[in-house]
Coordinates of C-alpha atoms in Angstrom, one line a residue:
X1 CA -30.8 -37.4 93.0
X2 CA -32.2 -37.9 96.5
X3 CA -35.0 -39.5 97.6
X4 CA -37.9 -37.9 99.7
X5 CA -41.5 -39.6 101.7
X6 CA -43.9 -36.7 101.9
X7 CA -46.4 -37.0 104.8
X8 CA -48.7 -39.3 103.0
X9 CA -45.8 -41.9 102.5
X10 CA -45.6 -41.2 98.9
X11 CA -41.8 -41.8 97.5
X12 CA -40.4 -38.4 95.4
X13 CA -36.7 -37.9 94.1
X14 CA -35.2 -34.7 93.6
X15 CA -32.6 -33.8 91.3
X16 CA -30.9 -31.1 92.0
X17 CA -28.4 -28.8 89.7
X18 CA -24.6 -28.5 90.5
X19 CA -25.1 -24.8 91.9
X20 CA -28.0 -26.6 93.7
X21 CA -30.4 -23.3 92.2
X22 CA -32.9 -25.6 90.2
X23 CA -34.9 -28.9 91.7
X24 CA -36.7 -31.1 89.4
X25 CA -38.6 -33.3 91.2
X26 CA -39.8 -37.0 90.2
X27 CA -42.3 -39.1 91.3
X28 CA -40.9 -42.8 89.9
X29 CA -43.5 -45.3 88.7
X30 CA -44.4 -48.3 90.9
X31 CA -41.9 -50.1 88.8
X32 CA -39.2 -48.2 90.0
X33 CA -39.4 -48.5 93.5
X34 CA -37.2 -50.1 95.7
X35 CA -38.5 -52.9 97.3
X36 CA -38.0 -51.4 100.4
X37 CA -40.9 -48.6 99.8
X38 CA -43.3 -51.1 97.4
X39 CA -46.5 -50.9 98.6
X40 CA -48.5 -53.5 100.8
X41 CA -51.1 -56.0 99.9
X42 CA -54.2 -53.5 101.5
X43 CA -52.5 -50.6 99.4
X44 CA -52.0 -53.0 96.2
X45 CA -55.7 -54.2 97.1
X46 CA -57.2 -50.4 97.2
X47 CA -55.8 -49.4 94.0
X48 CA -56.8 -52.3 92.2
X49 CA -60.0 -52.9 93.5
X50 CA -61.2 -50.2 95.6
X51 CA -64.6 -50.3 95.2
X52 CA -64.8 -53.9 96.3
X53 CA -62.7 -52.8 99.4
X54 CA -65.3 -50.0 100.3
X55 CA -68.5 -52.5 100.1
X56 CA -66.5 -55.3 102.1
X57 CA -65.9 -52.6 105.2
X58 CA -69.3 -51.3 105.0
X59 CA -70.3 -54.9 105.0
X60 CA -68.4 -55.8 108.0
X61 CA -69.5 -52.5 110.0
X62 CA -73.7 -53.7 109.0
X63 CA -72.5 -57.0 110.8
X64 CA -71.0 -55.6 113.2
X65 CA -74.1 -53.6 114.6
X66 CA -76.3 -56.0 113.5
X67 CA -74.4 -58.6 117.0
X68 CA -74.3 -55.4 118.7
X69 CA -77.9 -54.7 118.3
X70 CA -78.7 -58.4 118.8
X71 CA -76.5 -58.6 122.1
X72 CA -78.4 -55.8 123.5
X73 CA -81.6 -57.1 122.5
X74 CA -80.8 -60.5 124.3
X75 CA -81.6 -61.0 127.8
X76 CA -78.4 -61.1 129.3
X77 CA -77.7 -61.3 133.6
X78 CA -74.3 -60.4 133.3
X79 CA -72.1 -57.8 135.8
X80 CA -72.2 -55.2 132.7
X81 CA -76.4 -55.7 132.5
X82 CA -77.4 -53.4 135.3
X83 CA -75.5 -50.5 134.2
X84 CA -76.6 -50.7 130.4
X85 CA -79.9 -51.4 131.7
X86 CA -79.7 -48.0 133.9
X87 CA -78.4 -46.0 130.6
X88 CA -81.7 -47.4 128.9
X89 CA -84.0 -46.5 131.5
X90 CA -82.2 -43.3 132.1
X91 CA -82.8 -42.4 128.1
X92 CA -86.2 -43.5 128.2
X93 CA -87.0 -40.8 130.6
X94 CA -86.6 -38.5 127.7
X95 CA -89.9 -39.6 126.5
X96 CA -91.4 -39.2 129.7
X97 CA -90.3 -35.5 130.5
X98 CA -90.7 -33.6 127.4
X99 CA -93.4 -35.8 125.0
X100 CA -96.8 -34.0 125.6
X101 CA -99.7 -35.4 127.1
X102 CA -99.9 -38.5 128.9
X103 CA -99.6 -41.9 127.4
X104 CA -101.7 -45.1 128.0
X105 CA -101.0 -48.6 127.8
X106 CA -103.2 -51.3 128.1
X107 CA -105.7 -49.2 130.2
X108 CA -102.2 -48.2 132.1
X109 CA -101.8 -44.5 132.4
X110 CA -98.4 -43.0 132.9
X111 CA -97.1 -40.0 134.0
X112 CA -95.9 -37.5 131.3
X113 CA -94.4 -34.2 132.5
X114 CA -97.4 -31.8 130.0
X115 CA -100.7 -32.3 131.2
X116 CA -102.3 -30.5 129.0
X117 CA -103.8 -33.7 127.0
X118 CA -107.3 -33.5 128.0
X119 CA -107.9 -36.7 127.1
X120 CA -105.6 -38.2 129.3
X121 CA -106.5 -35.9 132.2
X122 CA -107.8 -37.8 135.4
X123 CA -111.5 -37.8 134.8
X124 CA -114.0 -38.7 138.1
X125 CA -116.8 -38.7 136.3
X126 CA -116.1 -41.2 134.0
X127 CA -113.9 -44.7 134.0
X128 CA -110.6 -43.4 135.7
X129 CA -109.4 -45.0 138.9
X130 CA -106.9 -44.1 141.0
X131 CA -104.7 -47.8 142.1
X132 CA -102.5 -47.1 145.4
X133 CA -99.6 -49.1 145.8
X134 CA -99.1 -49.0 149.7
X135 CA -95.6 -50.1 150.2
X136 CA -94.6 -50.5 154.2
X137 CA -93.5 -47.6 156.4
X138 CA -93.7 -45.1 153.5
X139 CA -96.0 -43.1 154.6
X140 CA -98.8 -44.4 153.2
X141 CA -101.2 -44.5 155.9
X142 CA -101.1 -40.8 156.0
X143 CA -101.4 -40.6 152.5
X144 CA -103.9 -42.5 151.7
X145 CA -105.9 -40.9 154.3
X146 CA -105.2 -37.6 152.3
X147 CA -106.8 -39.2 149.5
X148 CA -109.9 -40.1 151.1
X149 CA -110.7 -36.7 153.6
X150 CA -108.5 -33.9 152.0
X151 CA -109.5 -33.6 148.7
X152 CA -111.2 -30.9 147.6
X153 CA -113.6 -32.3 145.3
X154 CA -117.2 -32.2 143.9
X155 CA -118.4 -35.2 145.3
X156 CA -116.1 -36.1 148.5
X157 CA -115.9 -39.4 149.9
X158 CA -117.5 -40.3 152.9
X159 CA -115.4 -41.3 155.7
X160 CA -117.7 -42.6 159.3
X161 CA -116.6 -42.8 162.6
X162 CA -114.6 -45.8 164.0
X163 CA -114.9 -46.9 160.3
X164 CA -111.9 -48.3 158.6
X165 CA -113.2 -47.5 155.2
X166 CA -114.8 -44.5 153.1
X167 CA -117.3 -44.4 150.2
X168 CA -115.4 -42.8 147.1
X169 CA -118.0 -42.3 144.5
X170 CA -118.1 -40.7 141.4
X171 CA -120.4 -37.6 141.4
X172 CA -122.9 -39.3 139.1
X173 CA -123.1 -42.7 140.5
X174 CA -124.1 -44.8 143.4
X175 CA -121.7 -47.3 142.5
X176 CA -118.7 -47.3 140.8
X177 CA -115.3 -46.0 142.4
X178 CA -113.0 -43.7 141.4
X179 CA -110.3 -44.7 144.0
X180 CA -108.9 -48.3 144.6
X181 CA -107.0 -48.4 148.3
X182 CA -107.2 -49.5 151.6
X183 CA -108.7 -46.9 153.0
X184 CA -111.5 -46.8 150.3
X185 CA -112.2 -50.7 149.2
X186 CA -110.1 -52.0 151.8
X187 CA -107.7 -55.0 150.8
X188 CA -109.7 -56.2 148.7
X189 CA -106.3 -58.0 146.2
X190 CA -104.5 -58.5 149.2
X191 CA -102.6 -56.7 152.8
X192 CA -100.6 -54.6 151.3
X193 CA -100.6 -56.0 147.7
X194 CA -97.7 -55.4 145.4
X195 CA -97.5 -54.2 141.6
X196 CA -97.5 -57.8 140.3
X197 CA -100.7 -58.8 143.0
X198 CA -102.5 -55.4 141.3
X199 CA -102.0 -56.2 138.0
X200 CA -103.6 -59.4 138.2
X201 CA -106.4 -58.5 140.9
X202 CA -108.2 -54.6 140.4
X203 CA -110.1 -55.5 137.5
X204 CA -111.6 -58.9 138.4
X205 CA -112.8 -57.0 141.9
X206 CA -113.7 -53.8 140.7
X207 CA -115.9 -55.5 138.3
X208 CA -117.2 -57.8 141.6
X209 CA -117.7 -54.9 143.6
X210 CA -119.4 -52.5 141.2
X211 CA -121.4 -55.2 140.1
X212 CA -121.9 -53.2 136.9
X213 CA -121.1 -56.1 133.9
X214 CA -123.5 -58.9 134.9
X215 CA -122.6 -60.6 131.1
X216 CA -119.2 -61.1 133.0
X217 CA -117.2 -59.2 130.5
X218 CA -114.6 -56.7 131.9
X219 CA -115.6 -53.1 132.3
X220 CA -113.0 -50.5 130.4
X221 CA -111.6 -48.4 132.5
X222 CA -108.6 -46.2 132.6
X223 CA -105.9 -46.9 135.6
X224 CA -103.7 -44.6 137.1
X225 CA -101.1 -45.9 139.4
X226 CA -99.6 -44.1 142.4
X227 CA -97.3 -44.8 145.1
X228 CA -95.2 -42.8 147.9
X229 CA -91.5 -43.9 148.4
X230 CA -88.9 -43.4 151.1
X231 CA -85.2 -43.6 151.7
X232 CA -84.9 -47.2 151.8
X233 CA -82.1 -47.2 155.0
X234 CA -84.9 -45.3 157.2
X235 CA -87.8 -47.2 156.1
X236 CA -85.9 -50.6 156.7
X237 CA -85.1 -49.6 160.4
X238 CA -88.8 -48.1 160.5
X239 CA -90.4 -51.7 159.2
X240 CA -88.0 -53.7 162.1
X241 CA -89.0 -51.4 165.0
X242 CA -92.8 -52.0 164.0
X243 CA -92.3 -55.3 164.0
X244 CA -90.1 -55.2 167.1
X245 CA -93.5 -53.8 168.6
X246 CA -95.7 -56.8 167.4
X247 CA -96.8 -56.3 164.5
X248 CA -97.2 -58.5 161.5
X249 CA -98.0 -59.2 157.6
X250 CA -98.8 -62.8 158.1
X251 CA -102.3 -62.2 156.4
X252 CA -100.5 -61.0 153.1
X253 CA -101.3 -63.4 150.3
X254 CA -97.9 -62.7 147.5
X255 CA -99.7 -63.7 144.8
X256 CA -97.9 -64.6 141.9
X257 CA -98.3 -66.2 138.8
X258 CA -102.2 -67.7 140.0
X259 CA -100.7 -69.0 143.3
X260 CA -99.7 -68.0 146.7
X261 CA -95.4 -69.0 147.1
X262 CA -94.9 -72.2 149.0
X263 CA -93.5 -72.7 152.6
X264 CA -90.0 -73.6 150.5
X265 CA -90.1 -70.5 148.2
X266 CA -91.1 -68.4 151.8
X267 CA -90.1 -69.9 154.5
X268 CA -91.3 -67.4 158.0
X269 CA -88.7 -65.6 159.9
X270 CA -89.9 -66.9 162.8
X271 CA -92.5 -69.0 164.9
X272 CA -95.1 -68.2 167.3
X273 CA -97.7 -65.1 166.4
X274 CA -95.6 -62.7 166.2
X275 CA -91.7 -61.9 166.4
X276 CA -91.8 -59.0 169.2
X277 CA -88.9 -58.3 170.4
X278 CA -86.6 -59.0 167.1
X279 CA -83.2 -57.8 167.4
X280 CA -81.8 -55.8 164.3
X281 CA -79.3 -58.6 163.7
X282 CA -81.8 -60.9 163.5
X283 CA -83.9 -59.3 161.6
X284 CA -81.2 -59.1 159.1
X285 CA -80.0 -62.6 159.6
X286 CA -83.6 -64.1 157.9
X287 CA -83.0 -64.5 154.2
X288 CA -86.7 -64.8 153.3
X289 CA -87.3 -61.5 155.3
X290 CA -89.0 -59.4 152.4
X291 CA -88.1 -56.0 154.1
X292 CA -85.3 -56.6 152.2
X293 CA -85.4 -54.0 149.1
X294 CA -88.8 -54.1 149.7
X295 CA -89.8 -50.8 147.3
X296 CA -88.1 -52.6 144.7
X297 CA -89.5 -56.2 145.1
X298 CA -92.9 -54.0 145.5
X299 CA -93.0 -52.1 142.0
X300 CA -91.4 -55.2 140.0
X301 CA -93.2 -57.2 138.0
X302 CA -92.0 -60.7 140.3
X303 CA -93.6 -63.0 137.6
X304 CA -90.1 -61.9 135.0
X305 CA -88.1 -63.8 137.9
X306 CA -90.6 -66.7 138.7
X307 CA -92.2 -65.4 141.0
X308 CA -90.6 -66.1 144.3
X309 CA -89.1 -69.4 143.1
X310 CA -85.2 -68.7 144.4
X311 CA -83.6 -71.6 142.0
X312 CA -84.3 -70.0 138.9
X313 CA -81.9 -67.2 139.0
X314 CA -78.7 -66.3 140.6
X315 CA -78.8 -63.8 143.8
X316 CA -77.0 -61.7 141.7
X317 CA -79.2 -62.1 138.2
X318 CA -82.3 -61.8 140.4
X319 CA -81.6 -58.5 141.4
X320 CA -80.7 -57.1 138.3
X321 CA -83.7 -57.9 136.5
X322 CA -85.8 -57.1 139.7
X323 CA -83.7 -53.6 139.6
X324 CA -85.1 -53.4 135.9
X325 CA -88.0 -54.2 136.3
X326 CA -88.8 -51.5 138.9
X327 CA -87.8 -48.5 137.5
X328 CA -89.5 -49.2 134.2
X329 CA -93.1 -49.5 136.4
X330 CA -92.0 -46.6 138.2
X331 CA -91.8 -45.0 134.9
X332 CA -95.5 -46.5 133.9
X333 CA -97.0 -44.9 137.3
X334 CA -99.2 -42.2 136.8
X335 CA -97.5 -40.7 140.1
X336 CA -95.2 -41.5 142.9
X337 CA -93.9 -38.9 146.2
X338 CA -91.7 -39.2 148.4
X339 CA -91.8 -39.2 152.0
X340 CA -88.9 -36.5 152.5
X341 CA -90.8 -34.1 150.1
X342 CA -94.2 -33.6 151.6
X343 CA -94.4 -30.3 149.9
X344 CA -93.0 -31.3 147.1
X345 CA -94.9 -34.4 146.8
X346 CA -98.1 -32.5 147.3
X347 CA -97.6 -30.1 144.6
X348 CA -96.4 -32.3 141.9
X349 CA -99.7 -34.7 142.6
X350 CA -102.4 -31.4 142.6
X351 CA -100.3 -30.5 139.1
X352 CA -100.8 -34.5 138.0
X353 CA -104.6 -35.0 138.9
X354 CA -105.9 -31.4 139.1
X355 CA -107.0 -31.8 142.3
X356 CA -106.1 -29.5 145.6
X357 CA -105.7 -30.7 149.5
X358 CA -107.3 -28.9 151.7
X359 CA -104.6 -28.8 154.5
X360 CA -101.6 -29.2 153.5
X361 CA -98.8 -32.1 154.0
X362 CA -96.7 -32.3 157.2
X363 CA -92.8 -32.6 156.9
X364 CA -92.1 -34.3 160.5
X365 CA -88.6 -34.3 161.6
X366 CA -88.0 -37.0 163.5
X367 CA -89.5 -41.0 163.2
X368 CA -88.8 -44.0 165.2
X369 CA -86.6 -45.0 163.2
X370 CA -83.9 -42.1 164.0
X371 CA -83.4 -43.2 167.3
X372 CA -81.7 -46.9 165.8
X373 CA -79.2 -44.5 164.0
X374 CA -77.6 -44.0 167.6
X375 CA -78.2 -47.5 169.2
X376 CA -77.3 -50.2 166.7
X377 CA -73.8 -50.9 165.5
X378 CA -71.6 -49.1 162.9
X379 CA -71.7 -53.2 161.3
X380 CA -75.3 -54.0 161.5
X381 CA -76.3 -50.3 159.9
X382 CA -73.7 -51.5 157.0
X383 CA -75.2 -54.6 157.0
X384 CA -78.7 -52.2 156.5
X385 CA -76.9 -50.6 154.0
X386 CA -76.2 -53.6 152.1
X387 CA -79.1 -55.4 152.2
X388 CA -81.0 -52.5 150.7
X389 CA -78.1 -51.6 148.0
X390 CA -81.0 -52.7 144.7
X391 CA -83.5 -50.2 147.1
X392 CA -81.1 -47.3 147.1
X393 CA -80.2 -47.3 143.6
X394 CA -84.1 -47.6 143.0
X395 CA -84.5 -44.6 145.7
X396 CA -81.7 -42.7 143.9
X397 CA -82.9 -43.0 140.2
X398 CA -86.6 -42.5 141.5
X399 CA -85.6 -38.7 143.4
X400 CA -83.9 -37.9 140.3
X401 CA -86.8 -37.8 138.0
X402 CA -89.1 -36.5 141.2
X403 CA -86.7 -33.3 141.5
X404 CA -86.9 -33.1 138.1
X405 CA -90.8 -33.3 137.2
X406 CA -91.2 -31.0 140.2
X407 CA -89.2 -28.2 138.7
X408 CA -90.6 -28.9 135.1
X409 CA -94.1 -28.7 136.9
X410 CA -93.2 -25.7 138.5
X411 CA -92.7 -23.9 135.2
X412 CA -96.0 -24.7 134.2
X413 CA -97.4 -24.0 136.7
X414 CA -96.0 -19.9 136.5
X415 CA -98.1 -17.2 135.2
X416 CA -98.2 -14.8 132.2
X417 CA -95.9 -12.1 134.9
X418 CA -93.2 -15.4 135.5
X419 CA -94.5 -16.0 139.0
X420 CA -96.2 -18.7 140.8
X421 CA -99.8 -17.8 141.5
X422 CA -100.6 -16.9 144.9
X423 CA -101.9 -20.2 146.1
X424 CA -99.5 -22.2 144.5
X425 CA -97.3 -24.6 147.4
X426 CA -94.1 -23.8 145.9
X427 CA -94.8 -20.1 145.4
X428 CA -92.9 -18.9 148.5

């Protein structure tokens, strides 16, 4: 008789005859076995009790998610946080590309890639209003002067002569505004106000301004957020040279949290009126210099990091929740472009608002800021680099999802024969 293991370990003898013609084969009861082959404790514990066995695993695995479901829920700052944080962003997108209509929160209208909600259409004639987000050297001077003089639109707003602002008015009042910007209310939360400075401010002074409420009780209104973005190494070397030339933000308030930061949360770069003449090193040098990922610091909501109180998080934890926080409000705009897609940028906002330009954007090729590109240093233009790495990655994920709603509006936007109608920007 020799002995045998199958392929599932299980022990079998055979018996063979002395012509070796006939096999009889055995399989010996656990008795029998050698102690060499008897079977372990987890094999003894399945056979006896193996239902027991099968509700302690699946016990284990409900624990199991249960901390991993926890952990992810927790709000954690470590080195892994920014890339899960990116996955979760980057899923949530989903929702924004291919759910129909678009959705609202809290007043808050995003963008969602079908427009064919009415009821989430921009409306002029009733409660919606446009909020621009004018982040530095982004182009938003020329946009926002597209929004107030090349619109095509029933009622357009009137812009005067050596004046800084224009009347935007609905089409069936005297009074209330459909468009919240400098070049239409002026500055009214603020130079230059951020997301967090918005959020706080363009209720309270659309209410003051329209005057419409006199009991003091808010008026309900729909908002729907834009802002124009640009690659953040250009638009960094664009902010120094204006300010190179003179020019300043001093009159910006950075409200946060009901109060302006203090001189130790944002200390100035410099003394005097103004700092002509910066160098690029210098302008690097200045730790409180907020052209420093400014697009990110812009569209994050400041109050999740306390505001621009430095001791409360790590350099490194701040950025990652900053990071976070900007990408899920760029998510929550109703629309963003971007300065190196004028065309692009134009058609994806006329598909958003239903709205057409009269002239159409310019693409220019060249900005002061190309020139630096040639004159600085191969280590201060890494230093650029560096400074701005939380801006790029916000530059990088927002292009993504432009490209992407672009093309997905573009297929809307073809007709019953598969082509772009004729007066369609992207028909050519």
């Amino acid at each position: 008789m020799k002995k045998f293991t199958t392929e599932i370990g299980v022990p079998v003898y055979v018996s063979l005859n002395k012509n070796n013609s006939q096999a009889k084969y055995h399989r010996l009861p656990q008795s029998h076995l050698e102690p060499s082959v008897k079977p372990s404790c987890l094999s003894r514990m399945c056979s006896s009790n193996r239902k027991s066995y099968i509700y302690f695993i699946l016990f284990c695995g409900f624990v199991l998610a249960a901390c991993l479901y926890i952990t992810r829920r927790m709000p954690s700052c470590s080195d892994e946080h920014l890339g899960l944080e990116e996955e979760r962003v980057y899923n949530h997108i989903k929702d924004l590309l291919y759910n129909t209509g678009m959705t609202e929160e809290n007043g808050l209208v995003r963008y969602h890639v079908d427009m064919l909600d009415s009821n989430k259409q921009f409306d002029v004639e009733s409660n919606d209003v446009i909020v621009f987000i004018h982040i530095q050297k982004t182009g938003g001077t020329t946009f926002g002067k597209h929004l107030v003089n090349n619109l095509d639109l029933k009622k357009p707003c009137k812009c005067r002569r050596k004046k800084k602002k224009c009347k935007c008015l609905r089409p069936n009042s005297d009074n209330s505004v459909w468009l919240f910007s400098r070049f239409s209310t002026g500055w009214l939360c603020g130079l230059h106000a951020d997301w967090t400075e918005l959020q706080e401010c363009v209720p309270g002074e659309l209410d003051r301004l329209e005057r419409d409420k006199p009991s003091g009780q808010p008026a309900l209104r729909r908002y729907y957020y834009v802002t124009m973005l640009r690659d953040p190494v250009p638009r960094y070397l664009s902010e120094w040279k204006h300010v190179q030339r003179g020019a300043t933000w001093k009159t910006s308030r950075h409200v946060c949290g009901g109060r302006t930061p203090t001189a130790e949360e944002l200390p100035p770069c410099y003394a005097g009126e103004s700092w002509k003449g910066v160098s690029l090193r210098e302008f690097i040098d200045c730790p409180s210099n907020l052209a420093h990922s400014r697009q990110t610091r812009m569209l994050a909501d400041l109050s999740l990091v306390d505001c621009y109180n430095l001791t409360t998080y790590s350099p490194e934890d701040r950025s990652t929740l900053l990071l976070s926080s900007a990408k899920t409000n760029l998510l929550r705009l109703a629309y963003f472009g971007i300065v190196e897609y004028q065309k692009e940028s134009q058609f994806l906002f006329e598909q958003t608002f239903h709205f057409n330009f009269i002239r159409q954007f310019e693409q220019h090729s060249e900005t002061h800021a190309d020139n630096a590109y040639d004159l600085e240093s191969d280590e201060d233009m890494e230093s650029v680099r560096t400074i701005n790495e939380i801006d790029s990655e916000l530059y990088r994920f927002a292009k993504s999802i432009f490209l992407r709603r672009v093309d997905i509006m573009k297929k809307l936007a073809l007709d019953a024969d598969g082509e772009l109608e004729e007066d369609s920007l992207l028909a050519s």
